[in-house]
Each structure stands twice: as C-alpha cells, then as structure tokens.
Amino acid sequence: MAMAETRSERTRAAEPATAVTIKSGIPRACEAVAALAALLVFSPLICAAALAVALSSRGPVLFRQRRMGLGGREFTLYKLRTMRVDIRAAGPQVTARDDERITRLGKFLRRTKLDELPELWNVLIGDMSLIGPRPEVPRYVDLNNPQWRLVLEARPGLTDPVTLRLRNEEMLLARVEGDREKFYLETLQPFKLKGYLEYLRERSWQTDVKVLWQTCLAVMLPGRADQLTISELEASPAAAENARRRCR
C-alpha cells in the first residue's frame, strides 16, 4: 500500500508538467529575417566589441559552448568572450558577478548584454529563437525530469519573461554564501523551469513580440526592470518542491 501511495504521489506531482501544451510564437521565417536584419544593424557594434575583447585580454574573441537545444539536441552557442582563458575552464558553469574569471571588459559586456549579440547567428541558423527558454549547459539538464522534456520541446531563445526577471542572476549568485552551484540547481533552476512552462503554455506571436519589446526596454533602461530577490526565489513553490524531492 505504501508503495502504491508513493507512485500515486509521484504521478500527481508530474501531472502539472505533462498536462502542458507547448505553443509556438513568432514564425520561424520571421525570426530568421529579423535575426539577419539585427546582425546587419549591430555588426559595427559587434566588431567594435570584438576588437576591444581582442585588445584587452589574451585569447579568442568568441566564446563557444555546448548547450542543450530543441528536442535535447546539443548545439554550439556563440558569445563574445568575457572570461580569461587561463582560468576559464576552472570552477562551476554558473557565473556570479564577483567571479574572478571575468575580465574587466567582460563585466561591462555582461552588464549591458553586448556579449550576447553573436547569439543572433544562432537564431539565424535555427539553433535558437528570439523568444524562448534560455539554453542550458548539458551538465545541468535532467532528461528524466518531465519538466525538462517539455521545455526542450520549444526552441531555446535569446530572452523570455523568466530571463527578464532574472537579469540580476549573477548578482543573486554573488550573494549566496556556500555552494552556489547547489543554489542554482535547487532554487534558481526550478524557478526557471516553472516560469518557462507557464509562458510556453500561453505564448503566441503577440506575446513574443511583447517580450521582445520589454527586453529592449530593459536593456536601454535597466533601472526600471523588475528584479527578483533571493527570498522570493527561496519562497517559490517550485524551489520548495524540488528541495523536498531531493530530501526523499
């Protein structure tokens, strides 16, 4: 009987995730055209930032990293390099604002999000969308988790409502005392997954356009962006449920 009850509890816990229907947003063709136009418009800025990276520290201009994409297929994500190459491989794959691996220029690029402009190439070639869940490193993706399997039914994106609220993610991680990677996996990531699924269940091309506009405003006027606190994250039902399952 106890075993049957345990299975029933697990089934009920999985129901909210498996009941989600992933909806599409901006059509892929429109995204490709928009990404190409944005690359052309921002190419002088990208080149200037790339030159600054090359002159400020030793190493390649572009940072390449494997991320988990649509259907669980890995792809190579492109960004402007913000870390020193001599110690870039050391440490966790989550980055706090006080991370010693980040260069002085890298801090500026991360704060202004200029380091992410090369991701428009990922959108152009179909690895990513303009709007969608942020692509995670394979190490932090649990394919046995039904929430992750649903999230991976959508193409990852440059931005989404969760990313907008977590623009201060690196600052939050810097305030964590102790194991920051554990905090990310047990508190931040469950919050993200819940938010991703809530958006994907209701999204449309209109909501995608709205999120894109809100992202532009947040980049231009960062002081007006609504940002989360650690207490809000730790109090979220998603984080509490994840911590409870880990303690079983």
Coordinates of N, CA and C in Angstrom, one line a residue:
M1 N 0.8 -1.2 0.0 CA 0.0 0.0 0.0 C 0.9 1.3 0.0
A2 N 1.9 1.2 0.8 CA 2.8 2.4 0.9 C 3.4 2.6 -0.5
M3 N 3.8 1.6 -1.2 CA 4.4 1.7 -2.5 C 3.4 2.3 -3.5
A4 N 2.2 1.8 -3.4 CA 1.1 2.4 -4.3 C 0.9 3.8 -4.1
E5 N 0.9 4.2 -2.7 CA 0.7 5.6 -2.4 C 1.9 6.5 -2.9
T6 N 3.1 6.0 -2.9 CA 4.2 6.7 -3.3 C 4.1 6.9 -4.8
R7 N 3.8 5.9 -5.6 CA 3.6 6.0 -7.0 C 2.5 7.0 -7.3
S8 N 1.4 7.0 -6.6 CA 0.3 8.0 -6.8 C 0.8 9.4 -6.6
E9 N 1.6 9.6 -5.5 CA 2.1 10.9 -5.2 C 3.0 11.4 -6.3
R10 N 3.8 10.5 -6.9 CA 4.7 10.9 -7.9 C 3.9 11.2 -9.2
T11 N 2.9 10.5 -9.5 CA 2.0 10.7 -10.6 C 1.4 12.1 -10.6
R12 N 0.8 12.4 -9.3 CA 0.2 13.7 -9.2 C 1.2 14.8 -9.3
A13 N 2.4 14.6 -8.8 CA 3.4 15.7 -8.9 C 3.8 15.9 -10.3
A14 N 3.7 14.9 -11.2 CA 4.1 15.0 -12.6 C 3.0 15.6 -13.5
E15 N 1.8 15.5 -13.0 CA 0.6 15.9 -13.8 C 0.7 17.4 -14.3
P16 N 1.0 18.4 -13.5 CA 1.1 19.7 -13.9 C 2.0 19.9 -15.1
A17 N 3.1 19.2 -15.1 CA 4.1 19.3 -16.2 C 3.6 18.6 -17.5
T18 N 3.1 17.4 -17.3 CA 2.8 16.6 -18.5 C 1.5 17.2 -19.2
A19 N 0.7 18.0 -18.4 CA -0.5 18.5 -19.0 C -0.3 19.7 -19.8
V20 N 0.9 20.3 -19.8 CA 1.2 21.5 -20.5 C 1.3 21.2 -22.0
T21 N 0.7 22.1 -22.8 CA 0.8 22.0 -24.2 C 1.7 23.2 -24.7
I22 N 2.8 22.8 -25.3 CA 3.7 23.9 -25.8 C 3.2 24.5 -27.0
K23 N 3.1 25.9 -26.9 CA 2.6 26.6 -28.1 C 3.7 27.4 -28.8
S24 N 3.5 27.7 -30.0 CA 4.5 28.3 -30.8 C 4.3 29.9 -30.8
G25 N 5.4 30.6 -31.1 CA 5.3 32.0 -31.1 C 5.5 32.6 -32.4
I26 N 6.5 33.5 -32.5 CA 6.8 34.2 -33.8 C 7.2 33.1 -34.8
P27 N 6.7 33.1 -36.0 CA 7.0 32.1 -37.1 C 8.5 32.1 -37.3
R28 N 9.0 30.9 -37.6 CA 10.5 30.8 -37.8 C 11.0 31.6 -38.9
A29 N 10.3 31.8 -40.0 CA 10.8 32.6 -41.1 C 10.9 34.0 -40.7
C30 N 10.0 34.5 -40.0 CA 10.1 35.9 -39.5 C 11.3 36.1 -38.6
E31 N 11.5 35.1 -37.7 CA 12.7 35.2 -36.8 C 14.0 35.3 -37.6
A32 N 14.1 34.5 -38.6 CA 15.3 34.4 -39.4 C 15.6 35.8 -40.1
V33 N 14.5 36.4 -40.6 CA 14.7 37.7 -41.3 C 15.0 38.7 -40.2
A34 N 14.4 38.7 -39.1 CA 14.7 39.7 -38.0 C 16.1 39.5 -37.5
A35 N 16.6 38.3 -37.4 CA 18.0 38.0 -36.9 C 19.0 38.5 -37.9
L36 N 18.7 38.3 -39.2 CA 19.6 38.8 -40.2 C 19.7 40.3 -40.2
A37 N 18.5 40.9 -40.1 CA 18.5 42.4 -40.1 C 19.2 42.9 -38.8
A38 N 19.0 42.3 -37.7 CA 19.7 42.7 -36.5 C 21.2 42.5 -36.6
L39 N 21.6 41.5 -37.2 CA 23.1 41.2 -37.4 C 23.7 42.3 -38.2
L40 N 23.0 42.7 -39.3 CA 23.5 43.8 -40.1 C 23.5 45.1 -39.4
V41 N 22.5 45.4 -38.7 CA 22.4 46.7 -37.9 C 23.5 46.8 -36.9
F42 N 23.7 45.7 -36.1 CA 24.6 45.7 -35.0 C 26.0 45.2 -35.3
S43 N 26.2 44.9 -36.6 CA 27.6 44.4 -37.0 C 28.7 45.4 -36.6
P44 N 28.5 46.7 -36.8 CA 29.6 47.7 -36.3 C 29.8 47.6 -34.8
L45 N 28.8 47.5 -34.1 CA 28.9 47.3 -32.6 C 29.6 46.0 -32.2
I46 N 29.2 44.9 -32.9 CA 29.8 43.6 -32.6 C 31.3 43.7 -32.9
C47 N 31.6 44.3 -34.1 CA 33.0 44.3 -34.4 C 33.8 45.2 -33.5
A48 N 33.3 46.3 -33.0 CA 34.0 47.2 -32.1 C 34.2 46.4 -30.7
A49 N 33.1 45.7 -30.3 CA 33.3 45.0 -29.0 C 34.2 43.8 -29.2
A50 N 34.2 43.2 -30.3 CA 35.2 42.1 -30.6 C 36.6 42.6 -30.6
L51 N 36.8 43.8 -31.2 CA 38.2 44.3 -31.2 C 38.6 44.7 -29.8
A52 N 37.7 45.2 -29.0 CA 38.0 45.5 -27.6 C 38.4 44.3 -26.8
V53 N 37.7 43.2 -27.0 CA 38.0 41.9 -26.4 C 39.4 41.4 -26.8
A54 N 39.7 41.5 -28.1 CA 41.0 41.0 -28.6 C 42.1 41.9 -28.0
L55 N 41.9 43.2 -27.8 CA 43.0 44.0 -27.3 C 43.1 44.0 -25.8
S56 N 42.1 43.6 -25.1 CA 42.1 43.7 -23.6 C 42.6 42.5 -22.9
S57 N 42.5 41.3 -23.6 CA 43.0 40.1 -22.9 C 43.3 39.0 -24.0
R58 N 44.2 38.1 -23.6 CA 44.7 37.1 -24.5 C 43.6 36.0 -24.7
G59 N 43.5 35.6 -25.9 CA 42.5 34.5 -26.2 C 41.6 34.8 -27.4
P60 N 40.8 33.9 -27.7 CA 39.8 34.1 -28.8 C 38.8 35.2 -28.5
V61 N 38.3 35.8 -29.6 CA 37.3 36.8 -29.4 C 35.9 36.2 -29.0
L62 N 35.6 35.1 -29.7 CA 34.3 34.4 -29.4 C 34.4 33.3 -28.4
F63 N 33.4 33.2 -27.6 CA 33.3 32.1 -26.6 C 32.3 31.1 -27.2
R64 N 32.7 29.9 -27.3 CA 31.8 28.8 -27.8 C 31.5 27.8 -26.7
Q65 N 30.3 27.4 -26.5 CA 29.9 26.5 -25.5 C 28.8 25.6 -26.0
R66 N 28.8 24.3 -25.6 CA 27.7 23.4 -26.0 C 26.5 23.7 -25.1
R67 N 25.4 23.8 -25.7 CA 24.1 24.0 -24.9 C 23.1 23.0 -25.4
M68 N 22.1 22.8 -24.6 CA 21.0 21.8 -25.0 C 19.9 22.6 -25.7
G69 N 19.6 22.1 -26.9 CA 18.6 22.7 -27.8 C 17.3 22.0 -28.0
L70 N 16.6 22.3 -29.0 CA 15.3 21.7 -29.3 C 15.4 20.2 -29.4
G71 N 14.5 19.5 -28.7 CA 14.5 18.1 -28.7 C 15.7 17.4 -28.0
G72 N 16.4 18.2 -27.2 CA 17.5 17.6 -26.5 C 18.8 17.5 -27.3
R73 N 18.8 18.1 -28.5 CA 20.0 18.1 -29.4 C 20.9 19.2 -29.0
E74 N 22.2 18.9 -28.8 CA 23.2 19.9 -28.4 C 23.6 20.8 -29.6
F75 N 23.9 22.0 -29.4 CA 24.4 22.9 -30.4 C 25.5 23.8 -29.8
T76 N 26.2 24.5 -30.6 CA 27.2 25.4 -30.1 C 26.7 26.9 -30.0
L77 N 26.7 27.4 -28.8 CA 26.3 28.8 -28.6 C 27.5 29.7 -28.8
Y78 N 27.2 30.9 -29.4 CA 28.3 31.9 -29.6 C 28.0 33.1 -28.8
K79 N 29.1 33.6 -28.1 CA 29.0 34.8 -27.4 C 30.4 35.5 -27.5
L80 N 30.5 36.8 -27.2 CA 31.8 37.4 -27.1 C 32.4 37.0 -25.8
R81 N 33.7 36.7 -25.8 CA 34.4 36.1 -24.6 C 34.4 37.2 -23.5
T82 N 34.1 36.8 -22.3 CA 34.1 37.7 -21.2 C 35.0 37.2 -20.0
M83 N 35.6 36.0 -20.2 CA 36.5 35.4 -19.2 C 37.9 35.3 -19.7
R84 N 38.8 35.2 -18.7 CA 40.2 35.0 -19.1 C 40.4 33.5 -19.4
V85 N 41.1 33.2 -20.5 CA 41.3 31.9 -21.0 C 42.1 31.0 -20.1
D86 N 43.0 31.6 -19.3 CA 43.9 30.8 -18.4 C 43.1 30.1 -17.3
I87 N 42.0 30.7 -16.9 CA 41.3 30.0 -15.8 C 39.8 29.8 -16.1
R88 N 39.4 30.0 -17.4 CA 38.0 29.9 -17.8 C 37.4 28.5 -17.5
A89 N 38.2 27.5 -17.7 CA 37.7 26.1 -17.5 C 37.5 25.7 -16.1
A90 N 38.2 26.5 -15.1 CA 38.1 26.2 -13.7 C 36.8 26.7 -13.2
G91 N 36.3 26.0 -12.1 CA 35.1 26.5 -11.4 C 33.8 26.0 -12.0
P92 N 32.7 26.3 -11.4 CA 31.4 25.9 -11.9 C 31.0 26.5 -13.2
Q93 N 29.9 26.0 -13.8 CA 29.4 26.5 -15.1 C 28.3 27.6 -14.8
V94 N 28.1 27.9 -13.6 CA 27.3 29.1 -13.3 C 28.2 30.2 -12.9
T95 N 27.8 31.5 -13.2 CA 28.7 32.6 -13.1 C 28.1 33.7 -12.2
A96 N 28.8 34.0 -11.1 CA 28.4 35.1 -10.2 C 29.1 36.4 -10.6
R97 N 28.5 37.5 -10.2 CA 29.1 38.8 -10.6 C 30.5 39.0 -10.1
D98 N 30.8 38.4 -8.9 CA 32.2 38.5 -8.4 C 33.1 37.4 -8.8
D99 N 32.8 36.7 -9.9 CA 33.6 35.6 -10.4 C 34.9 36.2 -10.9
E100 N 36.0 35.6 -10.3 CA 37.4 36.2 -10.7 C 37.8 35.8 -12.1
R101 N 37.0 34.9 -12.7 CA 37.4 34.6 -14.1 C 36.9 35.7 -15.1
I102 N 36.0 36.6 -14.7 CA 35.5 37.6 -15.6 C 36.5 38.7 -15.8
T103 N 36.8 39.1 -17.0 CA 37.7 40.3 -17.2 C 37.0 41.6 -16.9
R104 N 37.8 42.7 -16.8 CA 37.2 44.0 -16.5 C 36.2 44.4 -17.7
L105 N 36.6 44.2 -18.9 CA 35.8 44.4 -20.0 C 34.6 43.5 -20.0
G106 N 34.8 42.2 -19.6 CA 33.8 41.2 -19.6 C 32.6 41.6 -18.7
K107 N 32.9 42.3 -17.6 CA 31.9 42.7 -16.7 C 31.0 43.8 -17.3
F108 N 31.6 44.6 -18.1 CA 30.8 45.6 -18.8 C 29.9 44.9 -19.9
L109 N 30.5 44.0 -20.7 CA 29.8 43.3 -21.7 C 28.6 42.5 -21.1
R110 N 28.8 41.9 -20.0 CA 27.7 41.1 -19.4 C 26.6 42.0 -18.9
R111 N 27.0 43.1 -18.2 CA 26.1 44.0 -17.7 C 25.2 44.7 -18.7
T112 N 25.8 45.0 -19.9 CA 25.0 45.6 -21.0 C 24.4 44.6 -21.9
K113 N 24.7 43.3 -21.7 CA 24.3 42.2 -22.6 C 24.9 42.2 -24.0
L114 N 25.9 43.0 -24.2 CA 26.5 43.1 -25.5 C 27.2 41.8 -25.9
D115 N 27.6 41.0 -24.9 CA 28.3 39.7 -25.1 C 27.4 38.7 -25.8
E116 N 26.0 39.0 -25.8 CA 25.1 38.0 -26.3 C 24.7 38.3 -27.7
L117 N 25.2 39.4 -28.3 CA 24.8 39.8 -29.7 C 25.2 38.7 -30.7
P118 N 26.3 38.0 -30.6 CA 26.6 36.9 -31.5 C 25.6 35.8 -31.5
E119 N 24.7 35.7 -30.5 CA 23.7 34.7 -30.5 C 22.6 34.9 -31.6
L120 N 22.6 36.1 -32.2 CA 21.7 36.3 -33.3 C 22.1 35.4 -34.5
W121 N 23.4 35.0 -34.5 CA 23.8 34.0 -35.6 C 23.1 32.6 -35.3
N122 N 23.0 32.3 -34.0 CA 22.3 31.0 -33.6 C 20.8 31.1 -34.0
V123 N 20.2 32.3 -33.9 CA 18.8 32.4 -34.3 C 18.7 32.3 -35.8
L124 N 19.6 32.9 -36.5 CA 19.6 32.9 -38.0 C 19.7 31.5 -38.5
I125 N 20.6 30.7 -37.9 CA 20.8 29.3 -38.5 C 19.8 28.3 -37.9
G126 N 18.9 28.7 -36.9 CA 17.9 27.8 -36.4 C 18.2 27.1 -35.1
D127 N 19.3 27.4 -34.5 CA 19.6 26.7 -33.2 C 18.7 27.3 -32.1
M128 N 18.4 28.6 -32.3 CA 17.7 29.3 -31.2 C 16.5 30.1 -31.9
S129 N 15.7 30.6 -31.0 CA 14.6 31.6 -31.4 C 14.9 32.9 -30.7
L130 N 14.1 33.9 -31.1 CA 14.3 35.2 -30.5 C 13.7 35.1 -29.0
I131 N 12.6 34.4 -28.9 CA 11.9 34.3 -27.6 C 11.8 32.8 -27.3
G132 N 12.3 32.4 -26.1 CA 12.2 31.0 -25.7 C 13.0 30.8 -24.4
P133 N 12.9 29.7 -23.8 CA 13.7 29.4 -22.6 C 15.2 29.5 -22.9
R134 N 16.0 30.0 -22.0 CA 17.4 30.2 -22.2 C 18.0 28.8 -22.3
P135 N 18.9 28.5 -23.2 CA 19.5 27.2 -23.4 C 20.5 26.9 -22.2
E136 N 20.4 25.7 -21.7 CA 21.2 25.3 -20.5 C 22.3 24.5 -21.0
V137 N 23.4 24.4 -20.2 CA 24.5 23.5 -20.5 C 24.0 22.1 -20.2
P138 N 24.5 21.1 -21.0 CA 24.0 19.7 -20.8 C 24.2 19.2 -19.4
R139 N 25.2 19.6 -18.7 CA 25.5 19.1 -17.4 C 24.4 19.4 -16.4
Y140 N 23.6 20.5 -16.6 CA 22.5 20.9 -15.7 C 21.2 20.5 -16.2
V141 N 21.1 19.7 -17.3 CA 19.8 19.2 -17.8 C 19.5 17.8 -17.4
D142 N 18.4 17.6 -16.7 CA 18.0 16.2 -16.3 C 16.9 15.8 -17.2
L143 N 17.2 14.9 -18.2 CA 16.3 14.4 -19.2 C 15.2 13.5 -18.6
N144 N 15.4 13.0 -17.3 CA 14.5 12.2 -16.6 C 13.4 13.1 -16.0
N145 N 13.6 14.4 -16.0 CA 12.6 15.3 -15.4 C 11.6 15.6 -16.5
P146 N 10.3 15.4 -16.2 CA 9.3 15.7 -17.2 C 9.2 17.1 -17.6
Q147 N 9.5 18.0 -16.6 CA 9.5 19.4 -16.9 C 10.6 19.8 -18.0
W148 N 11.8 19.2 -17.8 CA 12.8 19.5 -18.8 C 12.4 18.9 -20.2
R149 N 11.8 17.8 -20.2 CA 11.4 17.2 -21.5 C 10.5 18.1 -22.2
L150 N 9.5 18.7 -21.5 CA 8.6 19.6 -22.1 C 9.2 20.9 -22.5
V151 N 10.1 21.5 -21.7 CA 10.8 22.7 -22.0 C 11.6 22.5 -23.3
L152 N 12.2 21.3 -23.5 CA 13.0 21.1 -24.7 C 12.2 20.8 -25.9
E153 N 10.9 20.9 -25.8 CA 10.0 20.8 -27.0 C 10.0 22.2 -27.7
A154 N 10.4 23.2 -27.0 CA 10.5 24.5 -27.6 C 11.9 24.9 -27.9
R155 N 12.1 25.6 -29.0 CA 13.5 26.1 -29.4 C 13.9 27.1 -28.3
P156 N 15.1 26.9 -27.8 CA 15.6 27.9 -26.8 C 15.8 29.3 -27.4
G157 N 15.7 30.3 -26.6 CA 15.7 31.7 -27.1 C 16.7 32.6 -26.5
L158 N 16.7 33.8 -27.1 CA 17.6 34.9 -26.5 C 17.0 35.4 -25.2
T159 N 15.7 35.5 -25.1 CA 15.1 36.1 -24.0 C 13.7 35.5 -23.8
D160 N 13.1 35.7 -22.6 CA 11.8 35.3 -22.3 C 11.4 36.0 -21.0
P161 N 10.2 35.8 -20.5 CA 9.8 36.5 -19.3 C 10.6 36.2 -18.0
V162 N 11.0 34.9 -17.9 CA 11.8 34.5 -16.8 C 13.2 35.2 -16.8
T163 N 13.8 35.2 -18.0 CA 15.1 35.8 -18.2 C 15.0 37.3 -17.8
L164 N 13.9 38.0 -18.2 CA 13.7 39.4 -17.9 C 13.8 39.6 -16.4
R165 N 13.1 38.8 -15.6 CA 13.0 38.9 -14.2 C 14.3 38.5 -13.5
L166 N 15.1 37.7 -14.2 CA 16.4 37.3 -13.6 C 17.6 37.9 -14.3
R167 N 17.4 39.2 -14.7 CA 18.5 39.9 -15.3 C 19.6 40.1 -14.2
N168 N 19.3 40.0 -13.0 CA 20.2 40.2 -11.9 C 20.7 38.8 -11.3
E169 N 20.6 37.8 -12.2 CA 21.0 36.4 -11.7 C 22.4 36.4 -11.2
E170 N 23.4 37.0 -11.9 CA 24.8 37.0 -11.4 C 24.9 37.7 -10.1
M171 N 24.2 38.7 -9.9 CA 24.2 39.4 -8.6 C 23.6 38.6 -7.5
L172 N 22.5 37.9 -7.8 CA 22.0 37.0 -6.8 C 22.9 35.9 -6.4
L173 N 23.6 35.3 -7.4 CA 24.6 34.2 -7.1 C 25.8 34.8 -6.3
A174 N 26.1 36.0 -6.5 CA 27.2 36.6 -5.7 C 26.9 36.8 -4.3
R175 N 25.6 36.8 -3.9 CA 25.2 37.0 -2.6 C 25.0 35.7 -1.8
V176 N 25.1 34.6 -2.6 CA 24.9 33.3 -2.0 C 26.2 32.9 -1.2
E177 N 26.0 32.5 0.1 CA 27.1 32.0 0.9 C 27.1 30.5 0.8
G178 N 28.3 29.9 0.5 CA 28.3 28.5 0.4 C 28.3 28.0 -1.1
D179 N 27.7 26.9 -1.4 CA 27.7 26.2 -2.6 C 26.8 26.9 -3.6
R180 N 27.3 27.7 -4.5 CA 26.5 28.5 -5.5 C 25.9 27.6 -6.5
E181 N 26.6 26.5 -6.9 CA 26.1 25.6 -7.9 C 24.9 24.9 -7.3
K182 N 24.9 24.5 -6.0 CA 23.8 23.9 -5.4 C 22.6 24.8 -5.3
F183 N 22.8 26.1 -5.0 CA 21.8 27.1 -5.0 C 21.1 27.2 -6.4
Y184 N 22.0 27.2 -7.4 CA 21.4 27.3 -8.8 C 20.5 26.1 -9.1
L185 N 21.0 24.9 -8.8 CA 20.2 23.7 -9.2 C 19.0 23.5 -8.3
E186 N 19.0 23.9 -7.0 CA 17.9 23.6 -6.1 C 16.9 24.8 -6.0
T187 N 17.4 26.0 -6.4 CA 16.5 27.1 -6.2 C 16.2 27.9 -7.5
L188 N 17.3 28.3 -8.2 CA 17.1 29.1 -9.4 C 16.5 28.2 -10.5
Q189 N 17.1 27.1 -10.8 CA 16.6 26.3 -11.9 C 15.2 25.9 -11.8
P190 N 14.7 25.4 -10.7 CA 13.3 25.0 -10.5 C 12.4 26.2 -10.8
F191 N 12.8 27.4 -10.3 CA 12.0 28.6 -10.6 C 12.0 28.9 -12.1
K192 N 13.1 28.7 -12.8 CA 13.1 28.9 -14.2 C 12.2 28.0 -15.0
L193 N 12.3 26.7 -14.6 CA 11.5 25.7 -15.3 C 10.0 26.0 -15.2
K194 N 9.6 26.3 -14.0 CA 8.2 26.6 -13.8 C 7.8 27.8 -14.6
G195 N 8.6 28.8 -14.6 CA 8.3 30.0 -15.4 C 8.3 29.8 -16.9
Y196 N 9.3 29.0 -17.4 CA 9.3 28.6 -18.8 C 8.0 27.9 -19.2
L197 N 7.5 27.0 -18.4 CA 6.3 26.2 -18.8 C 5.1 27.1 -18.7
E198 N 5.0 28.0 -17.8 CA 3.9 28.9 -17.7 C 3.8 29.7 -18.9
Y199 N 4.9 30.2 -19.4 CA 4.9 31.1 -20.6 C 4.6 30.2 -21.8
L200 N 5.2 29.1 -22.0 CA 5.1 28.3 -23.2 C 3.7 27.8 -23.3
R201 N 2.9 27.7 -22.2 CA 1.6 27.2 -22.3 C 0.6 28.3 -22.8
E202 N 1.0 29.5 -22.7 CA 0.1 30.6 -23.1 C 0.7 31.4 -24.3
R203 N 1.8 31.2 -24.8 CA 2.5 32.1 -25.7 C 1.8 32.1 -27.0
S204 N 2.1 33.2 -27.8 CA 1.6 33.4 -29.1 C 2.6 34.4 -29.8
W205 N 2.4 34.6 -31.0 CA 3.4 35.6 -31.7 C 3.2 37.0 -31.1
Q206 N 2.0 37.3 -30.6 CA 1.8 38.6 -30.0 C 2.5 38.7 -28.6
T207 N 2.5 37.6 -27.8 CA 3.2 37.7 -26.5 C 4.7 37.7 -26.8
D208 N 5.2 37.0 -27.8 CA 6.6 37.0 -28.1 C 7.1 38.4 -28.5
V209 N 6.3 39.1 -29.3 CA 6.6 40.5 -29.7 C 6.7 41.4 -28.4
K210 N 5.7 41.2 -27.5 CA 5.7 42.0 -26.3 C 6.9 41.7 -25.5
V211 N 7.3 40.5 -25.3 CA 8.5 40.1 -24.5 C 9.8 40.7 -25.2
L212 N 9.8 40.7 -26.5 CA 10.9 41.3 -27.2 C 11.0 42.8 -27.0
W213 N 9.9 43.5 -27.0 CA 9.9 44.9 -26.7 C 10.3 45.2 -25.3
Q214 N 9.8 44.4 -24.3 CA 10.1 44.5 -22.9 C 11.6 44.3 -22.7
T215 N 12.2 43.4 -23.4 CA 13.6 43.1 -23.3 C 14.4 44.3 -23.8
C216 N 14.0 44.9 -24.9 CA 14.7 46.1 -25.4 C 14.6 47.3 -24.4
L217 N 13.5 47.4 -23.8 CA 13.4 48.5 -22.8 C 14.2 48.2 -21.6
A218 N 14.3 46.9 -21.2 CA 15.2 46.5 -20.0 C 16.6 46.8 -20.3
V219 N 17.0 46.6 -21.5 CA 18.4 46.8 -21.9 C 18.7 48.3 -21.9
M220 N 17.8 49.1 -22.5 CA 18.0 50.5 -22.6 C 17.8 51.2 -21.2
L221 N 16.9 50.7 -20.4 CA 16.5 51.3 -19.1 C 16.6 50.3 -18.0
P222 N 17.8 49.8 -17.7 CA 17.9 48.7 -16.7 C 17.4 49.0 -15.4
G223 N 17.4 50.3 -15.0 CA 16.9 50.6 -13.6 C 15.4 50.4 -13.5
R224 N 14.7 50.3 -14.6 CA 13.2 50.1 -14.5 C 12.8 48.7 -14.5
A225 N 13.7 47.8 -14.7 CA 13.4 46.4 -14.8 C 13.1 45.8 -13.4
D226 N 12.0 45.0 -13.4 CA 11.6 44.3 -12.1 C 12.6 43.1 -11.9
Q227 N 13.2 43.1 -10.8 CA 14.2 42.0 -10.5 C 13.8 41.2 -9.2
L228 N 14.2 40.0 -9.2 CA 13.9 39.1 -8.1 C 14.9 39.2 -7.0
T229 N 14.5 38.8 -5.8 CA 15.3 38.7 -4.7 C 15.5 37.2 -4.3
I230 N 16.6 37.0 -3.5 CA 16.8 35.6 -3.1 C 15.7 35.1 -2.2
S231 N 15.1 35.9 -1.4 CA 14.0 35.5 -0.5 C 12.8 35.1 -1.4
E232 N 12.5 35.8 -2.4 CA 11.4 35.5 -3.3 C 11.6 34.1 -4.0
L233 N 12.9 33.9 -4.4 CA 13.2 32.6 -5.1 C 13.1 31.5 -4.1
E234 N 13.6 31.6 -2.9 CA 13.6 30.5 -1.9 C 12.1 30.2 -1.5
A235 N 11.2 31.2 -1.6 CA 9.9 31.0 -1.1 C 9.0 30.5 -2.2
S236 N 9.5 30.4 -3.5 CA 8.7 29.9 -4.6 C 8.3 28.4 -4.4
P237 N 7.1 28.0 -4.8 CA 6.7 26.6 -4.7 C 7.6 25.7 -5.5
A238 N 8.1 26.1 -6.6 CA 8.9 25.2 -7.4 C 10.2 24.9 -6.7
A239 N 10.8 25.8 -6.1 CA 12.1 25.6 -5.3 C 11.8 24.7 -4.1
A240 N 10.7 24.9 -3.4 CA 10.4 24.1 -2.3 C 10.1 22.7 -2.7
E241 N 9.4 22.5 -3.8 CA 9.1 21.1 -4.2 C 10.3 20.4 -4.7
N242 N 11.2 21.1 -5.3 CA 12.5 20.5 -5.8 C 13.3 20.1 -4.5
A243 N 13.4 20.9 -3.5 CA 14.2 20.6 -2.3 C 13.6 19.4 -1.6
R244 N 12.2 19.3 -1.6 CA 11.5 18.2 -0.9 C 11.9 16.9 -1.6
R245 N 11.9 16.9 -3.0 CA 12.2 15.7 -3.7 C 13.6 15.2 -3.5
R246 N 14.5 16.2 -3.4 CA 15.9 15.8 -3.2 C 16.2 15.2 -1.8
C247 N 15.3 15.5 -0.8 CA 15.5 15.0 0.5 C 14.8 13.7 0.7
R248 N 14.1 13.1 -0.2 CA 13.5 11.8 -0.1 C 14.5 10.7 0.0

